[in-house]
Tab-separated table of C-alpha atoms in Angstrom:
chain	number	residue	atom	x	y	z
R	326	ASN	CA	16.118	9.239	8.051
R	327	ALA	CA	12.705	9.063	9.669
R	328	GLY	CA	11.094	8.025	6.371
R	329	VAL	CA	7.369	8.737	6.374
R	330	THR	CA	5.767	9.927	9.589
R	331	GLN	CA	2.122	10.532	10.397
R	332	THR	CA	0.460	12.536	13.155
R	333	PRO	CA	-1.609	11.849	15.108
R	334	LYS	CA	-1.445	8.072	15.630
R	335	PHE	CA	-4.966	7.856	17.045
R	336	ARG	CA	-7.957	10.161	17.103
R	337	VAL	CA	-11.583	9.981	18.175
R	338	LEU	CA	-13.992	12.487	16.636
R	339	LYS	CA	-17.664	13.203	16.994
R	340	THR	CA	-19.825	13.391	13.883
R	341	GLY	CA	-19.496	16.823	12.298
R	342	GLN	CA	-16.125	17.685	13.796
R	343	SER	CA	-13.165	18.542	11.614
R	344	MET	CA	-9.544	17.499	11.764
R	345	THR	CA	-6.322	17.443	9.776
R	346	LEU	CA	-3.943	14.529	9.419
R	347	LEU	CA	-0.316	15.402	8.743
R	348	CYS	CA	2.086	13.339	6.668
R	349	ALA	CA	5.766	14.218	6.447
R	350	GLN	CA	8.572	12.590	4.460
R	351	ASP	CA	12.286	13.308	4.494
R	352	MET	CA	13.255	11.364	1.349
R	353	ASN	CA	12.761	14.225	-1.127
R	354	HIS	CA	10.000	12.274	-2.870
R	355	GLU	CA	7.907	13.985	-5.494
R	356	TYR	CA	4.766	11.872	-5.151
R	357	MET	CA	2.675	11.545	-2.005
R	358	TYR	CA	-0.544	9.622	-1.400
R	359	TRP	CA	-3.319	9.223	1.132
R	360	TYR	CA	-5.057	5.841	1.449
R	361	ARG	CA	-7.702	4.466	3.720
R	362	GLN	CA	-7.711	0.836	4.799
R	363	ASP	CA	-10.937	-0.903	5.705
R	364	PRO	CA	-11.502	-4.599	6.513
R	365	GLY	CA	-11.977	-6.695	3.389
R	366	MET	CA	-11.396	-3.735	1.068
R	367	GLY	CA	-7.631	-3.369	1.050
R	368	LEU	CA	-6.197	0.074	0.457
R	369	ARG	CA	-8.167	2.660	-1.432
R	370	LEU	CA	-6.594	5.850	-2.735
R	371	ILE	CA	-8.195	9.041	-1.448
R	372	HIS	CA	-6.025	11.779	-2.959
R	373	TYR	CA	-2.520	12.045	-4.261
R	374	SER	CA	0.048	14.660	-5.275
R	375	VAL	CA	2.722	14.535	-7.957
R	376	GLY	CA	4.576	17.569	-6.662
R	377	GLU	CA	4.501	20.633	-4.467
R	378	GLY	CA	1.371	22.658	-5.061
R	379	THR	CA	-0.462	19.894	-6.968
R	380	THR	CA	-3.186	17.500	-5.851
R	381	ALA	CA	-5.508	15.065	-7.582
R	382	LYS	CA	-8.460	12.865	-6.669
R	383	GLY	CA	-8.123	9.160	-6.196
R	384	GLU	CA	-10.739	6.451	-5.956
R	385	VAL	CA	-12.620	7.693	-2.852
R	386	PRO	CA	-12.121	11.476	-2.507
R	387	ASP	CA	-15.539	12.535	-1.236
R	388	GLY	CA	-15.510	14.107	2.228
R	389	TYR	CA	-11.768	14.769	2.176
R	390	ASN	CA	-9.537	17.624	1.090
R	391	VAL	CA	-5.769	17.769	0.763
R	392	SER	CA	-2.979	20.289	0.439
R	393	ARG	CA	0.699	20.050	-0.552
R	394	LEU	CA	2.118	23.463	0.251
R	395	LYS	CA	5.578	22.063	0.943
R	396	LYS	CA	7.222	19.169	-0.864
R	397	GLN	CA	7.794	17.221	2.330
R	398	ASN	CA	4.276	17.559	3.739
R	399	PHE	CA	0.887	16.279	2.600
R	400	LEU	CA	-2.154	17.171	4.672
R	401	LEU	CA	-5.487	15.346	4.682
R	402	GLY	CA	-8.504	17.224	5.992
R	403	LEU	CA	-11.917	16.061	7.081
R	404	GLU	CA	-14.243	19.068	7.104
R	405	SER	CA	-17.242	17.359	8.707
R	406	ALA	CA	-16.446	13.861	9.940
R	407	ALA	CA	-18.944	11.046	9.439
R	408	PRO	CA	-19.000	7.532	10.974
R	409	SER	CA	-18.287	6.133	7.486
R	410	GLN	CA	-14.874	7.772	7.714
R	411	THR	CA	-13.875	5.533	10.610
R	412	SER	CA	-10.813	3.829	9.186
R	413	VAL	CA	-7.067	3.511	9.276
R	414	TYR	CA	-5.384	6.149	7.147
R	415	PHE	CA	-2.001	5.593	5.551
R	416	CYS	CA	0.244	8.087	3.883
R	417	ALA	CA	2.847	7.003	1.336
R	418	SER	CA	5.477	8.644	-0.814
R	419	SER	CA	7.450	7.656	-3.889
R	420	TRP	CA	9.436	8.796	-6.896
R	421	PRO	CA	12.584	10.585	-5.928
R	422	SER	CA	13.441	13.425	-8.257
R	423	ALA	CA	16.431	13.837	-10.626
R	424	GLY	CA	15.348	11.013	-12.911
R	425	VAL	CA	15.963	8.156	-10.491
R	426	VAL	CA	13.732	5.212	-11.321
R	427	GLU	CA	12.186	4.085	-8.063
R	428	GLU	CA	8.634	2.928	-8.161
R	429	THR	CA	8.433	1.699	-4.579
R	430	GLN	CA	5.944	3.383	-2.277
R	431	TYR	CA	7.087	3.995	1.289
R	432	PHE	CA	4.354	3.972	3.897
R	433	GLY	CA	3.854	5.714	7.200
R	434	PRO	CA	2.703	3.819	10.322
R	435	GLY	CA	-0.935	4.870	9.949
R	436	THR	CA	-3.520	6.951	11.803
R	437	ARG	CA	-6.452	5.180	13.423
R	438	LEU	CA	-9.563	7.343	13.316
R	439	LEU	CA	-12.848	6.611	15.033
R	440	VAL	CA	-15.829	8.802	14.279
R	441	LEU	CA	-18.682	8.461	16.758
T	97	ALA	CA	-8.175	1.511	-14.282
T	98	GLN	CA	-6.333	-1.527	-13.132
T	99	SER	CA	-7.813	-4.179	-10.887
T	100	VAL	CA	-5.913	-6.548	-8.662
T	101	THR	CA	-7.466	-9.756	-7.384
T	102	GLN	CA	-6.296	-11.691	-4.373
T	103	LEU	CA	-8.716	-14.593	-4.253
T	104	ASP	CA	-7.659	-15.918	-0.854
T	105	SER	CA	-8.608	-13.585	1.977
T	106	GLN	CA	-7.231	-15.922	4.664
T	107	VAL	CA	-4.566	-18.594	4.406
T	108	PRO	CA	-3.736	-20.728	7.459
T	109	VAL	CA	-0.615	-22.881	7.152
T	110	PHE	CA	1.469	-24.939	9.537
T	111	GLU	CA	4.958	-23.836	10.423
T	112	GLU	CA	7.630	-25.129	8.014
T	113	ALA	CA	5.009	-25.922	5.368
T	114	PRO	CA	5.070	-24.258	1.927
T	115	VAL	CA	2.636	-21.491	1.036
T	116	GLU	CA	1.411	-19.740	-2.102
T	117	LEU	CA	-0.524	-16.474	-2.064
T	118	ARG	CA	-2.224	-15.768	-5.352
T	119	CYS	CA	-2.424	-12.465	-7.197
T	120	ASN	CA	-3.945	-11.731	-10.590
T	121	TYR	CA	-4.260	-8.387	-12.289
T	122	SER	CA	-6.120	-7.004	-15.260
T	123	SER	CA	-4.052	-5.021	-17.693
T	124	SER	CA	-3.437	-4.719	-21.396
T	125	VAL	CA	-0.324	-2.607	-20.843
T	126	SER	CA	3.027	-3.239	-19.233
T	127	VAL	CA	3.038	-3.105	-15.450
T	128	TYR	CA	5.259	-3.039	-12.432
T	129	LEU	CA	4.262	-5.552	-9.760
T	130	PHE	CA	4.746	-5.473	-6.019
T	131	TRP	CA	4.103	-7.475	-2.878
T	132	TYR	CA	3.812	-5.558	0.371
T	133	VAL	CA	3.607	-7.017	3.878
T	134	GLN	CA	1.792	-5.482	6.829
T	135	TYR	CA	2.520	-6.702	10.334
T	136	PRO	CA	-0.087	-6.053	13.051
T	137	ASN	CA	-0.562	-2.355	13.836
T	138	GLN	CA	2.101	-1.291	11.371
T	139	GLY	CA	2.290	0.318	7.941
T	140	LEU	CA	3.015	-1.554	4.727
T	141	GLN	CA	6.566	-2.591	3.878
T	142	LEU	CA	7.825	-3.593	0.456
T	143	LEU	CA	8.516	-7.332	0.291
T	144	LEU	CA	9.584	-7.644	-3.347
T	145	LYS	CA	8.953	-6.128	-6.743
T	146	TYR	CA	9.127	-6.887	-10.443
T	147	LEU	CA	10.114	-4.021	-12.729
T	148	SER	CA	11.788	-5.794	-15.666
T	149	GLY	CA	14.243	-8.559	-16.472
T	150	SER	CA	14.039	-11.953	-14.781
T	151	THR	CA	10.460	-12.966	-14.129
T	152	LEU	CA	11.411	-14.580	-10.813
T	153	VAL	CA	12.123	-12.142	-8.006
T	154	GLU	CA	13.175	-12.924	-4.453
T	155	SER	CA	13.065	-11.230	-1.071
T	156	ILE	CA	15.732	-11.358	1.610
T	157	ASN	CA	13.549	-13.471	3.924
T	158	GLY	CA	12.918	-16.369	1.562
T	159	PHE	CA	9.794	-15.287	-0.347
T	160	GLU	CA	9.735	-15.352	-4.130
T	161	ALA	CA	7.245	-14.322	-6.780
T	162	GLU	CA	7.044	-15.091	-10.471
T	163	PHE	CA	5.656	-12.734	-13.082
T	164	ASN	CA	3.557	-14.612	-15.618
T	165	LYS	CA	2.508	-12.249	-18.382
T	166	SER	CA	0.288	-14.718	-20.238
T	167	GLN	CA	-1.705	-15.496	-17.093
T	168	THR	CA	-1.445	-11.929	-15.721
T	169	SER	CA	-0.357	-13.327	-12.378
T	170	PHE	CA	2.252	-12.582	-9.744
T	171	HIS	CA	1.896	-15.313	-7.126
T	172	LEU	CA	3.945	-15.184	-3.937
T	173	ARG	CA	5.560	-18.356	-2.595
T	174	LYS	CA	7.698	-19.509	0.281
T	175	PRO	CA	8.924	-23.119	0.600
T	176	SER	CA	8.936	-23.138	4.409
T	177	VAL	CA	7.081	-20.565	6.508
T	178	HIS	CA	7.971	-19.336	9.963
T	179	ILE	CA	5.769	-18.026	12.755
T	180	SER	CA	7.149	-14.551	12.095
T	181	ASP	CA	5.644	-14.630	8.587
T	182	THR	CA	2.173	-14.190	10.083
T	183	ALA	CA	0.947	-10.931	8.539
T	184	GLU	CA	-1.288	-9.370	5.898
T	185	TYR	CA	0.084	-9.484	2.355
T	186	PHE	CA	-0.948	-7.074	-0.387
T	187	CYS	CA	-0.329	-7.354	-4.095
T	188	ALA	CA	-0.069	-4.061	-6.013
T	189	VAL	CA	0.254	-2.943	-9.618
T	190	SER	CA	1.548	0.212	-11.264
T	191	GLU	CA	1.558	0.952	-14.980
T	192	VAL	CA	4.632	1.386	-17.190
T	193	PRO	CA	5.635	4.095	-17.936
T	194	PRO	CA	5.155	5.103	-14.346
T	195	GLY	CA	1.646	6.192	-13.642
T	196	ASN	CA	0.489	8.257	-10.747
T	197	GLN	CA	-1.436	5.527	-9.018
T	198	PHE	CA	-0.865	2.171	-7.463
T	199	TYR	CA	-3.679	-0.360	-7.395
T	200	PHE	CA	-3.824	-2.694	-4.414
T	201	GLY	CA	-5.545	-6.004	-3.921
T	202	THR	CA	-7.765	-6.608	-0.908
T	203	GLY	CA	-5.054	-8.477	0.939
T	204	THR	CA	-4.408	-12.023	2.140
T	205	SER	CA	-4.086	-12.732	5.832
T	206	LEU	CA	-1.422	-15.389	6.345
T	207	THR	CA	-1.554	-17.178	9.686
T	208	VAL	CA	1.264	-19.576	10.503
T	209	ILE	CA	0.209	-22.255	12.974
T	210	PRO	CA	2.841	-23.700	15.351
């Protein structure tokens, strides 16, 4: 099991450029999340998904879009990057299906994004 | 929405000394509680969790946390820290029955001094 993987690991963008971050999990989890981590602010939820084909806004959704076309993948898009989006982005997944109670979130290694 | 407070942003402690990292949450409903650890340049890993039952939960590497419902706290303790415990520690809360969101504190940076 690879767990939760994220690509790319690092990226430098210029203001106004677009990019997509990919998160993949092989644990058959229903729920997937995108967070950003900034110094002194902990983790803040950007968007999340409770199943294939569904997405919902979190605490800081502005400037981001997401898609969950396949259960194992959760994509985070930046349509027009801004310096304020410089951050470390973490993907997480949780809640295996078939009624198993498992509240733990499993995190990917993170993507470090710098927007110039 | 929930809020999670970690009052100590940085905690320096000497090796083999005890440590307590504080976590308080705001909630009028039942919650699940978690401590995650983040080592430098890595993602978060679950350290321990409280779902139900005994209010004292332990991790495999000697940490423990106690759920105190009356004080809405879930402080993390270790009687003797090691250099390898140097990391960022995050407290998190999820509602019962399971909600869609986790709420994280701002983190406590634990530095163990040789």
